[in-house]
Every structure is written in C-alpha cells, then in structure tokens.
Amino acid sequence: MTSRQTPAIVLLVRDYGEADRLVTFLTPSRGRLTGIAKHARKSRRRFPHVLEPLSRVNFFLSHRPGAELEFIQKGELVDSFPALRRDLKRLGAAAVLAELAGLLAGPPEAYAQIFATLEEVLGLLEGGGPPDSLLPAFLLRFLSLGGYGPRLSPCLHCGLEPAPPLHFSIPRGGVLCGACSRGALGPVLPLGLGTWKLLRLAQGLPRDRLSRLRFPALQREQSLNIFKAFLRHHLGREMKSWSFWEKVEGREEAGRQAHREGAP
Ligand SMILES: [Zn+2]
C-alpha cells in the first residue's frame, strides 16, 4: 500500500454505509478522483471541516493495488472560502464552475491548469469578485482547457470572417454567418455581435486578466444560454448545479423588478 499527499478541491460528499463518507475531489496531477473516508461521520479529528464541497484541502491518500477507490487517511483544511458560502449567488457560480471542472475528463496534461483555474476563481469569488461576469468568463476558460473551446472564427460553414446576424451551432460548437445558419443542423442560437466580441476577447486573455472582464446583462444571458445548451448537448444531460444558479440569479432579478415597480 502506497501513501501520498495531494492538494485537492472537494466536489461532492455522500454518506456511505453506517460511518463512512464517499468523497469526489479534484487534484492537479490526476484530475477527478473518488475516495472513501473511513469513519468520517464520527471522527472530526481526522477530518476537521475538510469534507465540505468547494473546500481547498490537502488529502493524505493511500491506494491498494486493484482497488477502485482511494483511501483518504486524513485531511487538512487550506481554505473553506467562508465569504463565498454566505452569498447565494457567488455560491451558485462556484458550484457550476466546480461541477464543470470535475466533468472535464482530460486531457491529463490539462489537469494542473484545470485545478489552478478552479482554485483561482474560488479565490476571486471569495474576495468579492462579481459572479455575473466570472461565471461566463471562467466557463469559457474551462471549456477550452477541456478541449471543448467554442470556435468563434471563422464561420464553420463558409470559412470566412462570420457576417452578422451571427449564430452559434450547438452540435458543431462554433459560429455561423446569418446566411450559413439557415438550414444548419440545430439547435442554432443567436449570438449578438457584442457577445461574440466579448467571448473572443475572453478566449485570448491570459487567466490572470480574465477577472477584469465585465459581462453586461445581454451578453451574459446570451453567453450562458449558449454554454448551457452546448453542455447539455455534449453531456447528454443537464448539469446539476445549473438550476441552483438560475434560481439564485432569478431571485435577484425578481427583486430588482419588484423594486422598480415599487412593490414591497
Ligand atoms: Zn458563413
């Protein structure tokens, strides 16, 4: 049995049997792993607040040859991101980004970058960064790291600089001219010129400058609609955390609406 230490970000925790917990977590060297934390429901000494989704921890793992699961011997908390957890919207954005980071199965040479990118965006949200802009910017970055980066130029059909009104082909994962989008295999979603420019800008920026981008409401809505449909198409199902994000985002929008109309 070998034993080693790894940085990790906790993605999912489930009770297992009478006393154990099953933990899914992201690592920089091996991507997403699942481990069993024996007696974790009783031993707070070995797992002091480390088995919480989104926590940045260090795990001490051992692996028995032939076994499917890692054994989590103990964990140390590095950062629990407490401010992020107190704000539903920041929590919603973090949950979507963490779920996507965990779903990207590779390529293995991207594991370290995927981990560092998730750690960075959790830190930005913890520090008060705007979830409305960080969510689309970092969703785009994760898609690119996983090899699913949308192709924003040239037009996928005619190969020229795409001519408005632009559209986004969900099955092909890229942009089409207005004329080329007619008769294209659907779904095909509208992509405003402003959104297209913003996404192209985001695609070309180094990671440490992504947080400076701002997505106005229309650009955010179009980008998120495209990413949501694109992920649903390629995963074959809805991402679990997306409905939570939409609920907390919708609640804020409804609150603004009520305020404008003078409702209590
Ligand atoms: Zn075209």
Short mmCIF file of C-alpha atoms and ligand atoms in Angstrom, two decimals:
data_model
loop_
_atom_site.label_atom_id
_atom_site.label_comp_id
_atom_site.label_asym_id
_atom_site.label_seq_id
_atom_site.Cartn_x
_atom_site.Cartn_y
_atom_site.Cartn_z
CA MET A 1 0.00 0.00 0.00
CA THR A 2 1.44 3.37 -1.04
CA SER A 3 0.65 6.63 0.69
CA ARG A 4 0.94 10.18 -0.57
CA GLN A 5 -0.26 13.71 -0.06
CA THR A 6 -2.14 15.78 -2.65
CA PRO A 7 -3.75 19.20 -2.89
CA ALA A 8 -7.47 18.77 -3.56
CA ILE A 9 -10.73 20.67 -4.02
CA VAL A 10 -13.76 18.79 -2.71
CA LEU A 11 -16.55 18.41 -5.28
CA LEU A 12 -19.10 16.06 -3.75
CA VAL A 13 -19.58 14.28 -0.42
CA ARG A 14 -22.02 11.43 0.22
CA ASP A 15 -22.70 9.25 3.23
CA TYR A 16 -21.61 5.68 2.72
CA GLY A 17 -22.72 2.85 4.95
CA GLU A 18 -23.01 3.45 8.68
CA ALA A 19 -19.93 5.50 9.34
CA ASP A 20 -18.06 6.38 6.14
CA ARG A 21 -18.17 9.08 3.52
CA LEU A 22 -17.52 8.91 -0.20
CA VAL A 23 -15.71 12.00 -1.44
CA THR A 24 -15.23 13.13 -5.03
CA PHE A 25 -12.42 15.65 -5.42
CA LEU A 26 -10.25 17.37 -7.98
CA THR A 27 -6.45 17.08 -7.94
CA PRO A 28 -3.75 18.82 -10.01
CA SER A 29 -1.94 15.64 -11.01
CA ARG A 30 -4.69 13.06 -11.56
CA GLY A 31 -7.85 15.05 -12.24
CA ARG A 32 -11.04 13.90 -10.57
CA LEU A 33 -10.81 11.08 -8.02
CA THR A 34 -13.20 9.40 -5.64
CA GLY A 35 -12.08 8.24 -2.22
CA ILE A 36 -13.54 6.76 0.89
CA ALA A 37 -13.09 8.47 4.24
CA LYS A 38 -13.50 5.66 6.78
CA HIS A 39 -15.37 6.56 9.97
CA ALA A 40 -15.54 10.17 8.79
CA ARG A 41 -19.02 10.63 10.18
CA LYS A 42 -17.63 10.09 13.67
CA SER A 43 -14.04 11.30 13.53
CA ARG A 44 -13.84 15.08 13.36
CA ARG A 45 -10.24 14.92 14.47
CA ARG A 46 -9.03 13.31 11.23
CA PHE A 47 -11.32 15.43 9.06
CA PRO A 48 -11.70 18.86 10.67
CA HIS A 49 -14.16 20.68 8.33
CA VAL A 50 -12.43 19.27 5.27
CA LEU A 51 -15.29 17.21 3.86
CA GLU A 52 -17.29 20.17 2.57
CA PRO A 53 -17.88 20.74 -1.15
CA LEU A 54 -15.69 23.57 -2.56
CA SER A 55 -13.16 23.40 0.30
CA ARG A 56 -9.49 23.54 -0.69
CA VAL A 57 -7.74 20.84 1.31
CA ASN A 58 -4.71 18.59 1.46
CA PHE A 59 -5.57 14.90 1.47
CA PHE A 60 -3.34 12.06 2.60
CA LEU A 61 -4.26 9.14 0.34
CA SER A 62 -3.40 5.50 0.24
CA HIS A 63 -4.21 3.16 -2.56
CA ARG A 64 -4.43 -0.61 -2.55
CA PRO A 65 -3.44 -2.22 -5.83
CA GLY A 66 -6.53 -3.30 -7.73
CA ALA A 67 -8.87 -1.20 -5.60
CA GLU A 68 -11.08 1.29 -7.38
CA LEU A 69 -11.25 3.80 -4.56
CA GLU A 70 -8.57 5.85 -2.88
CA PHE A 71 -8.48 5.68 0.91
CA ILE A 72 -8.45 9.13 2.47
CA GLN A 73 -6.40 8.70 5.63
CA LYS A 74 -6.79 12.27 6.80
CA GLY A 75 -7.27 15.80 5.55
CA GLU A 76 -6.06 19.30 6.34
CA LEU A 77 -8.10 22.38 5.56
CA VAL A 78 -6.33 25.02 3.45
CA ASP A 79 -9.29 27.32 2.68
CA SER A 80 -13.03 26.88 3.24
CA PHE A 81 -13.99 30.10 1.36
CA PRO A 82 -16.40 31.25 4.09
CA ALA A 83 -17.47 34.55 2.46
CA LEU A 84 -18.38 32.79 -0.79
CA ARG A 85 -20.63 30.39 1.17
CA ARG A 86 -22.58 33.24 2.74
CA ASP A 87 -23.61 34.69 -0.64
CA LEU A 88 -26.03 32.51 -2.63
CA LYS A 89 -25.11 33.98 -5.99
CA ARG A 90 -21.38 33.57 -5.54
CA LEU A 91 -22.06 30.07 -4.21
CA GLY A 92 -24.19 29.30 -7.28
CA ALA A 93 -21.48 30.43 -9.70
CA ALA A 94 -18.84 28.47 -7.76
CA ALA A 95 -20.99 25.32 -7.82
CA VAL A 96 -21.44 25.45 -11.63
CA LEU A 97 -17.71 26.06 -12.23
CA ALA A 98 -16.65 23.30 -9.81
CA GLU A 99 -19.07 20.83 -11.40
CA LEU A 100 -17.76 21.61 -14.87
CA ALA A 101 -14.11 21.39 -13.74
CA GLY A 102 -14.89 17.93 -12.35
CA LEU A 103 -16.62 16.81 -15.55
CA LEU A 104 -13.64 17.61 -17.79
CA ALA A 105 -12.09 14.21 -18.02
CA GLY A 106 -8.88 15.42 -19.58
CA PRO A 107 -6.60 15.75 -21.32
CA PRO A 108 -4.23 14.71 -18.48
CA GLU A 109 -1.74 17.46 -19.37
CA ALA A 110 -4.52 19.97 -18.57
CA TYR A 111 -5.27 18.61 -15.04
CA ALA A 112 -2.88 21.02 -13.32
CA GLN A 113 -4.31 24.01 -15.19
CA ILE A 114 -7.91 22.97 -14.56
CA PHE A 115 -7.12 22.68 -10.84
CA ALA A 116 -5.29 26.01 -10.70
CA THR A 117 -8.10 27.72 -12.61
CA LEU A 118 -10.77 26.43 -10.23
CA GLU A 119 -8.67 27.43 -7.22
CA GLU A 120 -8.21 30.89 -8.69
CA VAL A 121 -11.89 31.54 -9.44
CA LEU A 122 -12.94 30.32 -5.98
CA GLY A 123 -10.46 32.83 -4.54
CA LEU A 124 -11.86 35.60 -6.75
CA LEU A 125 -15.44 34.85 -5.67
CA GLU A 126 -14.31 34.69 -2.04
CA GLY A 127 -12.72 38.11 -2.43
CA GLY A 128 -15.98 39.65 -3.68
CA GLY A 129 -15.49 39.23 -7.45
CA PRO A 130 -18.72 39.59 -9.49
CA PRO A 131 -20.30 36.17 -10.15
CA ASP A 132 -22.23 37.58 -13.14
CA SER A 133 -19.00 38.15 -15.05
CA LEU A 134 -16.75 35.49 -13.52
CA LEU A 135 -19.20 32.70 -14.38
CA PRO A 136 -19.29 33.17 -18.18
CA ALA A 137 -15.59 34.10 -18.42
CA PHE A 138 -14.44 31.03 -16.49
CA LEU A 139 -16.97 28.65 -18.08
CA LEU A 140 -15.40 29.59 -21.39
CA ARG A 141 -11.90 29.00 -19.98
CA PHE A 142 -12.81 25.57 -18.60
CA LEU A 143 -14.34 24.53 -21.93
CA SER A 144 -11.12 25.50 -23.70
CA LEU A 145 -8.95 23.66 -21.15
CA GLY A 146 -11.07 20.54 -21.61
CA GLY A 147 -10.73 20.67 -25.39
CA TYR A 148 -14.26 21.97 -25.99
CA GLY A 149 -13.40 25.61 -26.66
CA PRO A 150 -16.02 27.17 -28.95
CA ARG A 151 -14.76 28.08 -32.42
CA LEU A 152 -15.61 31.76 -32.75
CA SER A 153 -13.89 32.48 -36.08
CA PRO A 154 -14.05 31.85 -38.99
CA CYS A 155 -17.60 30.77 -39.90
CA LEU A 156 -17.78 26.97 -39.62
CA HIS A 157 -19.69 26.70 -42.88
CA CYS A 158 -18.13 29.13 -45.39
CA GLY A 159 -14.75 29.62 -43.71
CA LEU A 160 -14.91 33.42 -43.95
CA GLU A 161 -14.98 36.10 -41.26
CA PRO A 162 -18.54 35.50 -39.97
CA ALA A 163 -21.14 38.03 -41.21
CA PRO A 164 -23.96 39.16 -38.90
CA PRO A 165 -26.54 38.26 -37.78
CA LEU A 166 -24.29 35.66 -36.13
CA HIS A 167 -25.47 32.33 -34.80
CA PHE A 168 -23.91 29.62 -32.69
CA SER A 169 -24.25 25.99 -33.74
CA ILE A 170 -24.66 23.86 -30.61
CA PRO A 171 -23.81 20.49 -32.23
CA ARG A 172 -20.75 21.91 -34.05
CA GLY A 173 -19.62 24.17 -31.20
CA GLY A 174 -18.94 27.28 -33.23
CA VAL A 175 -20.12 30.36 -35.05
CA LEU A 176 -22.08 30.63 -38.33
CA CYS A 177 -22.98 33.61 -40.52
CA GLY A 178 -26.66 34.52 -40.69
CA ALA A 179 -26.89 33.15 -44.23
CA CYS A 180 -24.92 29.99 -43.38
CA SER A 181 -27.10 29.28 -40.34
CA ARG A 182 -30.21 28.78 -42.48
CA GLY A 183 -30.84 25.08 -42.86
CA ALA A 184 -27.97 24.21 -40.47
CA LEU A 185 -28.49 21.27 -38.16
CA GLY A 186 -29.92 22.64 -34.88
CA PRO A 187 -30.08 23.80 -32.28
CA VAL A 188 -28.65 27.10 -33.52
CA LEU A 189 -28.78 30.04 -31.09
CA PRO A 190 -28.47 33.78 -31.81
CA LEU A 191 -25.09 35.33 -30.95
CA GLY A 192 -25.06 39.14 -30.81
CA LEU A 193 -22.05 40.95 -32.20
CA GLY A 194 -21.22 42.37 -28.75
CA THR A 195 -21.32 38.91 -27.17
CA TRP A 196 -19.19 37.45 -29.95
CA LYS A 197 -16.55 40.16 -29.49
CA LEU A 198 -16.54 39.74 -25.71
CA LEU A 199 -16.15 35.95 -25.95
CA ARG A 200 -13.31 36.33 -28.45
CA LEU A 201 -11.61 38.77 -26.13
CA ALA A 202 -12.09 36.39 -23.18
CA GLN A 203 -10.69 33.49 -25.17
CA GLY A 204 -7.47 35.35 -25.89
CA LEU A 205 -6.79 36.73 -22.41
CA PRO A 206 -4.30 35.17 -20.01
CA ARG A 207 -6.02 33.69 -16.95
CA ASP A 208 -4.87 36.35 -14.52
CA ARG A 209 -6.67 39.02 -16.57
CA LEU A 210 -10.00 37.22 -17.01
CA SER A 211 -11.34 38.69 -13.78
CA ARG A 212 -11.20 42.20 -15.27
CA LEU A 213 -13.81 41.39 -17.93
CA ARG A 214 -17.36 42.54 -17.34
CA PHE A 215 -20.36 40.88 -18.98
CA PRO A 216 -23.36 43.25 -19.28
CA ALA A 217 -26.79 41.61 -18.83
CA LEU A 218 -27.49 40.88 -22.51
CA GLN A 219 -24.03 39.45 -23.21
CA ARG A 220 -24.18 37.39 -20.03
CA GLU A 221 -27.58 35.96 -20.90
CA GLN A 222 -26.59 35.04 -24.46
CA SER A 223 -23.28 33.51 -23.34
CA LEU A 224 -24.85 31.46 -20.56
CA ASN A 225 -27.68 30.26 -22.83
CA ILE A 226 -25.13 29.05 -25.36
CA PHE A 227 -22.90 27.35 -22.75
CA LYS A 228 -25.88 25.69 -21.09
CA ALA A 229 -27.24 24.29 -24.36
CA PHE A 230 -23.74 23.30 -25.51
CA LEU A 231 -23.01 21.41 -22.27
CA ARG A 232 -26.42 19.74 -22.29
CA HIS A 233 -25.84 18.60 -25.86
CA HIS A 234 -22.37 17.21 -25.22
CA LEU A 235 -23.01 15.72 -21.77
CA GLY A 236 -26.38 14.30 -22.74
CA ARG A 237 -27.93 15.75 -19.60
CA GLU A 238 -28.37 18.94 -17.60
CA MET A 239 -25.61 19.95 -15.18
CA LYS A 240 -26.92 19.52 -11.63
CA SER A 241 -25.79 22.88 -10.28
CA TRP A 242 -27.20 24.93 -13.16
CA SER A 243 -30.75 25.03 -11.77
CA PHE A 244 -29.41 26.32 -8.44
CA TRP A 245 -27.58 29.14 -10.25
CA GLU A 246 -30.74 30.04 -12.21
CA LYS A 247 -32.80 30.06 -9.03
CA VAL A 248 -30.49 32.46 -7.18
CA GLU A 249 -29.98 34.61 -10.28
CA GLY A 250 -33.74 34.71 -10.96
CA ARG A 251 -34.45 35.67 -7.37
CA GLU A 252 -32.16 38.69 -7.65
CA GLU A 253 -33.74 39.68 -10.96
CA ALA A 254 -37.26 39.36 -9.47
CA GLY A 255 -36.11 41.51 -6.54
CA ARG A 256 -34.89 44.26 -8.87
CA GLN A 257 -38.14 44.10 -10.83
CA ALA A 258 -40.22 44.45 -7.67
CA HIS A 259 -38.06 47.37 -6.57
CA ARG A 260 -38.56 49.17 -9.87
CA GLU A 261 -42.31 48.67 -9.69
CA GLY A 262 -42.43 49.95 -6.14
CA ALA A 263 -43.67 46.66 -4.73
CA PRO A 264 -42.84 45.98 -1.08
ZN ZN B 1 -20.61 31.62 -43.27
#
